[in-house]
Amino acid sequence: MDPVTLSDDRLILRPMRPSDAGHVLAGWQDETVRRWTEVPAEPTLRQARAFVEVVCAQGWQDATNLIFAAELKRTGEFVGSLGVFGLSWAGLSEQLAWVGYWTAAGQRGRGHTSAALRMMSAWAFGALGVDRLEAVVEVGNDASLACAERAGYVLEGTHRARTVQNGSRRDAWVAALLPQDLDRPSSVPYPCAAPGPPHPAGQWPARTGPAAGTVGDGRPATGAVRLPG
């Protein structure tokens, strides 16, 4: 698959390029990113270059993991990275994928990542024919969940042992976005689709964890993305 570039009045989402290696390394070294994201234990610029030039490029070539760099349209400043992961082309029933994202330290709390996530998700529904996107967020990472929710993702519940962090399995919140949530058709008819949230008022899945109740407090948004060691 050929890499693509997306844009709106605010942001440009483009394929990673060699000059992004320094930004990737800075992200891997950031304590908040490291807390919630699987990154190399002692990251080096060489690893970051390999990620940008090999891993990201291969993901586009194979059409399995499509990773973007996000930058501000007006200034060209690097905002962070996000992608659509786990794509399968086995058949229409397998058109499900998950998203990951992290935000550069100097760009947090400005809504850039949620805007980028919504733009990328809309593109995935149209260009890739995906029928469901999931944000899998380790329990306690309220900022990442809030970012997904601002992009339109709906929290569906907690999955046990859904993600791996620092060598151990962790419970995760799972939020999902469907084409219908963005007024788009699905590639396979979904007769259960209905307007409005899928949970009755006051019966949304409860959040648990050390930071429960602090959603939207401006802490950095990061997503659970496995990176090369």
Short mmCIF file of C-alpha atoms in Angstrom, two decimals:
data_model
loop_
_atom_site.label_atom_id
_atom_site.label_comp_id
_atom_site.label_asym_id
_atom_site.label_seq_id
_atom_site.Cartn_x
_atom_site.Cartn_y
_atom_site.Cartn_z
CA MET A 1 0.00 0.00 0.00
CA ASP A 2 1.33 3.44 -0.87
CA PRO A 3 1.66 5.81 2.11
CA VAL A 4 -0.88 8.62 2.23
CA THR A 5 -1.00 12.12 3.68
CA LEU A 6 -4.11 13.53 5.38
CA SER A 7 -4.78 17.13 6.35
CA ASP A 8 -7.34 19.61 7.59
CA ASP A 9 -7.14 23.26 8.57
CA ARG A 10 -5.17 22.39 11.69
CA LEU A 11 -3.02 19.30 11.17
CA ILE A 12 -1.11 17.26 8.63
CA LEU A 13 -0.83 13.51 9.09
CA ARG A 14 1.97 12.12 6.96
CA PRO A 15 4.19 9.04 6.80
CA MET A 16 7.21 9.02 9.09
CA ARG A 17 10.44 10.23 7.49
CA PRO A 18 14.11 9.95 8.54
CA SER A 19 14.14 13.42 10.11
CA ASP A 20 11.49 12.24 12.60
CA ALA A 21 13.92 9.87 14.33
CA GLY A 22 14.91 12.53 16.87
CA HIS A 23 11.27 13.15 17.75
CA VAL A 24 10.65 9.42 18.15
CA LEU A 25 13.67 9.08 20.43
CA ALA A 26 12.47 12.00 22.56
CA GLY A 27 9.09 10.31 22.87
CA TRP A 28 10.64 7.00 23.90
CA GLN A 29 12.67 8.80 26.56
CA ASP A 30 9.68 10.68 27.97
CA GLU A 31 8.65 9.27 31.35
CA THR A 32 4.93 9.56 30.67
CA VAL A 33 5.19 7.76 27.34
CA ARG A 34 7.34 5.09 28.97
CA ARG A 35 4.82 4.60 31.77
CA TRP A 36 2.00 3.66 29.42
CA THR A 37 3.68 2.49 26.21
CA GLU A 38 5.92 -0.47 25.40
CA VAL A 39 9.20 1.14 24.26
CA PRO A 40 12.87 0.08 24.26
CA ALA A 41 14.35 -0.08 27.77
CA GLU A 42 17.34 2.06 26.82
CA PRO A 43 16.37 3.70 23.54
CA THR A 44 19.00 4.93 21.11
CA LEU A 45 18.90 7.10 18.01
CA ARG A 46 19.86 4.05 15.98
CA GLN A 47 16.74 2.24 17.19
CA ALA A 48 14.60 5.26 16.44
CA ARG A 49 15.99 5.45 12.91
CA ALA A 50 15.31 1.75 12.39
CA PHE A 51 11.75 2.23 13.60
CA VAL A 52 11.13 5.13 11.22
CA GLU A 53 12.97 3.78 8.19
CA VAL A 54 12.22 0.06 8.49
CA VAL A 55 9.27 -0.69 10.80
CA CYS A 56 7.07 2.18 9.65
CA ALA A 57 7.95 1.70 5.98
CA GLN A 58 7.30 -2.05 6.18
CA GLY A 59 3.95 -1.48 7.84
CA TRP A 60 2.77 0.59 4.90
CA GLN A 61 4.22 -1.83 2.37
CA ASP A 62 2.40 -4.76 4.00
CA ALA A 63 -0.75 -2.69 4.68
CA THR A 64 -0.87 -4.02 8.25
CA ASN A 65 0.37 -1.23 10.53
CA LEU A 66 -0.09 2.28 9.15
CA ILE A 67 1.84 4.82 11.21
CA PHE A 68 1.59 8.59 10.78
CA ALA A 69 3.51 11.55 12.10
CA ALA A 70 1.28 14.47 13.07
CA GLU A 71 2.42 18.05 12.60
CA LEU A 72 0.85 21.48 12.83
CA LYS A 73 -0.15 22.71 9.40
CA ARG A 74 0.76 26.33 10.07
CA THR A 75 4.21 25.84 11.62
CA GLY A 76 5.27 22.29 10.77
CA GLU A 77 5.89 21.52 14.44
CA PHE A 78 5.91 17.82 15.32
CA VAL A 79 2.86 16.95 17.44
CA GLY A 80 3.23 13.20 17.92
CA SER A 81 2.52 9.91 16.24
CA LEU A 82 -0.52 7.72 15.72
CA GLY A 83 -1.52 4.76 13.63
CA VAL A 84 -3.94 2.04 12.63
CA PHE A 85 -2.63 -1.37 13.68
CA GLY A 86 -3.40 -5.05 13.23
CA LEU A 87 -5.10 -4.81 9.85
CA SER A 88 -6.11 -8.13 8.33
CA TRP A 89 -7.25 -8.70 4.78
CA ALA A 90 -8.57 -12.24 5.33
CA GLY A 91 -12.14 -11.17 4.63
CA LEU A 92 -14.80 -8.61 5.40
CA SER A 93 -15.53 -10.20 8.78
CA GLU A 94 -11.95 -9.43 9.80
CA GLN A 95 -12.05 -5.73 9.02
CA LEU A 96 -11.27 -4.70 12.56
CA ALA A 97 -8.22 -2.83 13.79
CA TRP A 98 -6.90 -0.88 16.76
CA VAL A 99 -5.36 2.53 17.13
CA GLY A 100 -2.39 3.83 19.06
CA TYR A 101 -1.10 7.33 19.68
CA TRP A 102 1.30 9.44 21.72
CA THR A 103 1.81 13.17 22.03
CA ALA A 104 5.08 15.12 22.12
CA ALA A 105 5.71 16.74 25.50
CA GLY A 106 5.43 20.31 24.27
CA GLN A 107 2.12 19.72 22.47
CA ARG A 108 0.02 18.19 25.25
CA GLY A 109 -3.24 19.56 26.52
CA ARG A 110 -4.14 21.30 23.25
CA GLY A 111 -6.47 18.75 21.69
CA HIS A 112 -4.17 18.01 18.76
CA THR A 113 -4.06 14.25 19.24
CA SER A 114 -7.81 13.77 19.57
CA ALA A 115 -8.30 15.83 16.40
CA ALA A 116 -5.66 13.76 14.60
CA LEU A 117 -7.23 10.53 15.83
CA ARG A 118 -10.65 11.51 14.54
CA MET A 119 -9.24 12.46 11.14
CA MET A 120 -7.30 9.22 10.84
CA SER A 121 -10.28 7.14 11.96
CA ALA A 122 -12.58 8.70 9.37
CA TRP A 123 -9.99 7.95 6.70
CA ALA A 124 -9.68 4.32 7.87
CA PHE A 125 -13.41 3.78 7.58
CA GLY A 126 -13.48 5.17 4.06
CA ALA A 127 -10.19 4.12 2.48
CA LEU A 128 -9.59 0.83 4.29
CA GLY A 129 -13.14 -0.39 4.70
CA VAL A 130 -12.60 -0.98 8.41
CA ASP A 131 -15.84 -1.59 10.33
CA ARG A 132 -14.55 -1.19 13.88
CA LEU A 133 -11.60 0.60 15.46
CA GLU A 134 -10.54 0.00 19.05
CA ALA A 135 -8.48 2.09 21.45
CA VAL A 136 -7.03 -0.33 24.02
CA VAL A 137 -5.96 1.72 27.03
CA GLU A 138 -4.35 0.36 30.18
CA VAL A 139 -6.60 0.88 33.21
CA GLY A 140 -5.53 4.10 34.92
CA ASN A 141 -4.41 5.95 31.80
CA ASP A 142 -7.28 8.41 32.01
CA ALA A 143 -5.69 10.96 29.67
CA SER A 144 -5.40 8.45 26.84
CA LEU A 145 -8.99 7.33 27.29
CA ALA A 146 -10.18 10.93 27.38
CA CYS A 147 -8.32 11.57 24.12
CA ALA A 148 -10.12 8.67 22.45
CA GLU A 149 -13.48 9.79 23.80
CA ARG A 150 -12.95 13.32 22.48
CA ALA A 151 -12.35 11.74 19.07
CA GLY A 152 -15.71 9.99 19.32
CA TYR A 153 -14.70 6.60 20.70
CA VAL A 154 -17.17 4.99 23.11
CA LEU A 155 -15.98 3.21 26.24
CA GLU A 156 -17.38 -0.32 26.16
CA GLY A 157 -15.82 -1.88 29.24
CA THR A 158 -12.73 -3.37 30.86
CA HIS A 159 -10.96 -6.39 29.37
CA ARG A 160 -8.84 -8.55 31.63
CA ALA A 161 -5.19 -9.11 30.67
CA ARG A 162 -5.75 -7.31 27.36
CA THR A 163 -2.43 -5.48 27.11
CA VAL A 164 1.23 -6.05 28.03
CA GLN A 165 3.39 -3.44 29.74
CA ASN A 166 6.87 -3.89 31.20
CA GLY A 167 6.71 -7.65 30.84
CA SER A 168 3.35 -8.24 32.51
CA ARG A 169 -0.24 -8.43 31.37
CA ARG A 170 -2.53 -5.60 32.41
CA ASP A 171 -6.25 -4.97 32.36
CA ALA A 172 -7.36 -2.46 29.76
CA TRP A 173 -10.27 -0.21 28.97
CA VAL A 174 -11.57 -0.77 25.45
CA ALA A 175 -13.21 2.10 23.61
CA ALA A 176 -14.48 1.63 20.07
CA LEU A 177 -15.53 3.71 17.10
CA LEU A 178 -17.83 2.48 14.34
CA PRO A 179 -18.42 4.03 10.90
CA GLN A 180 -21.98 4.85 11.97
CA ASP A 181 -20.60 7.01 14.78
CA LEU A 182 -19.25 9.31 12.06
CA ASP A 183 -22.34 8.97 9.86
CA ARG A 184 -20.56 6.60 7.48
CA PRO A 185 -21.75 3.22 6.17
CA SER A 186 -20.03 0.00 7.18
CA SER A 187 -18.66 -2.44 4.61
CA VAL A 188 -20.93 -5.14 6.08
CA PRO A 189 -24.47 -4.14 7.15
CA TYR A 190 -24.87 -3.67 10.89
CA PRO A 191 -28.61 -4.00 11.67
CA CYS A 192 -28.05 -3.30 15.37
CA ALA A 193 -26.77 0.21 14.65
CA ALA A 194 -28.86 2.90 16.29
CA PRO A 195 -28.35 6.61 16.95
CA GLY A 196 -27.07 7.69 20.35
CA PRO A 197 -24.79 5.97 22.86
CA PRO A 198 -25.04 2.17 23.14
CA HIS A 199 -25.49 2.27 26.92
CA PRO A 200 -28.57 3.58 28.78
CA ALA A 201 -28.03 6.86 30.57
CA GLY A 202 -26.23 6.36 33.82
CA GLN A 203 -25.17 2.80 32.98
CA TRP A 204 -21.83 3.33 31.27
CA PRO A 205 -19.09 0.84 32.27
CA ALA A 206 -17.41 1.99 35.47
CA ARG A 207 -13.80 3.10 35.33
CA THR A 208 -11.46 1.71 37.92
CA GLY A 209 -7.84 2.36 38.75
CA PRO A 210 -5.58 4.76 40.61
CA ALA A 211 -6.53 7.77 38.49
CA ALA A 212 -10.27 7.16 38.18
CA GLY A 213 -12.39 10.29 38.11
CA THR A 214 -9.73 12.51 36.57
CA VAL A 215 -10.60 12.18 32.89
CA GLY A 216 -9.90 15.32 30.90
CA ASP A 217 -7.52 16.84 33.43
CA GLY A 218 -4.97 17.67 30.76
CA ARG A 219 -2.44 14.94 31.45
CA PRO A 220 -0.49 13.67 28.43
CA ALA A 221 -2.35 11.45 26.00
CA THR A 222 -0.54 8.26 25.08
CA GLY A 223 -1.69 4.98 23.64
CA ALA A 224 -0.49 1.41 24.09
CA VAL A 225 1.73 0.79 21.07
CA ARG A 226 4.38 -1.92 21.03
CA LEU A 227 7.67 -0.61 19.67
CA PRO A 228 10.86 -2.49 18.74
CA GLY A 229 13.32 -3.30 21.53
#
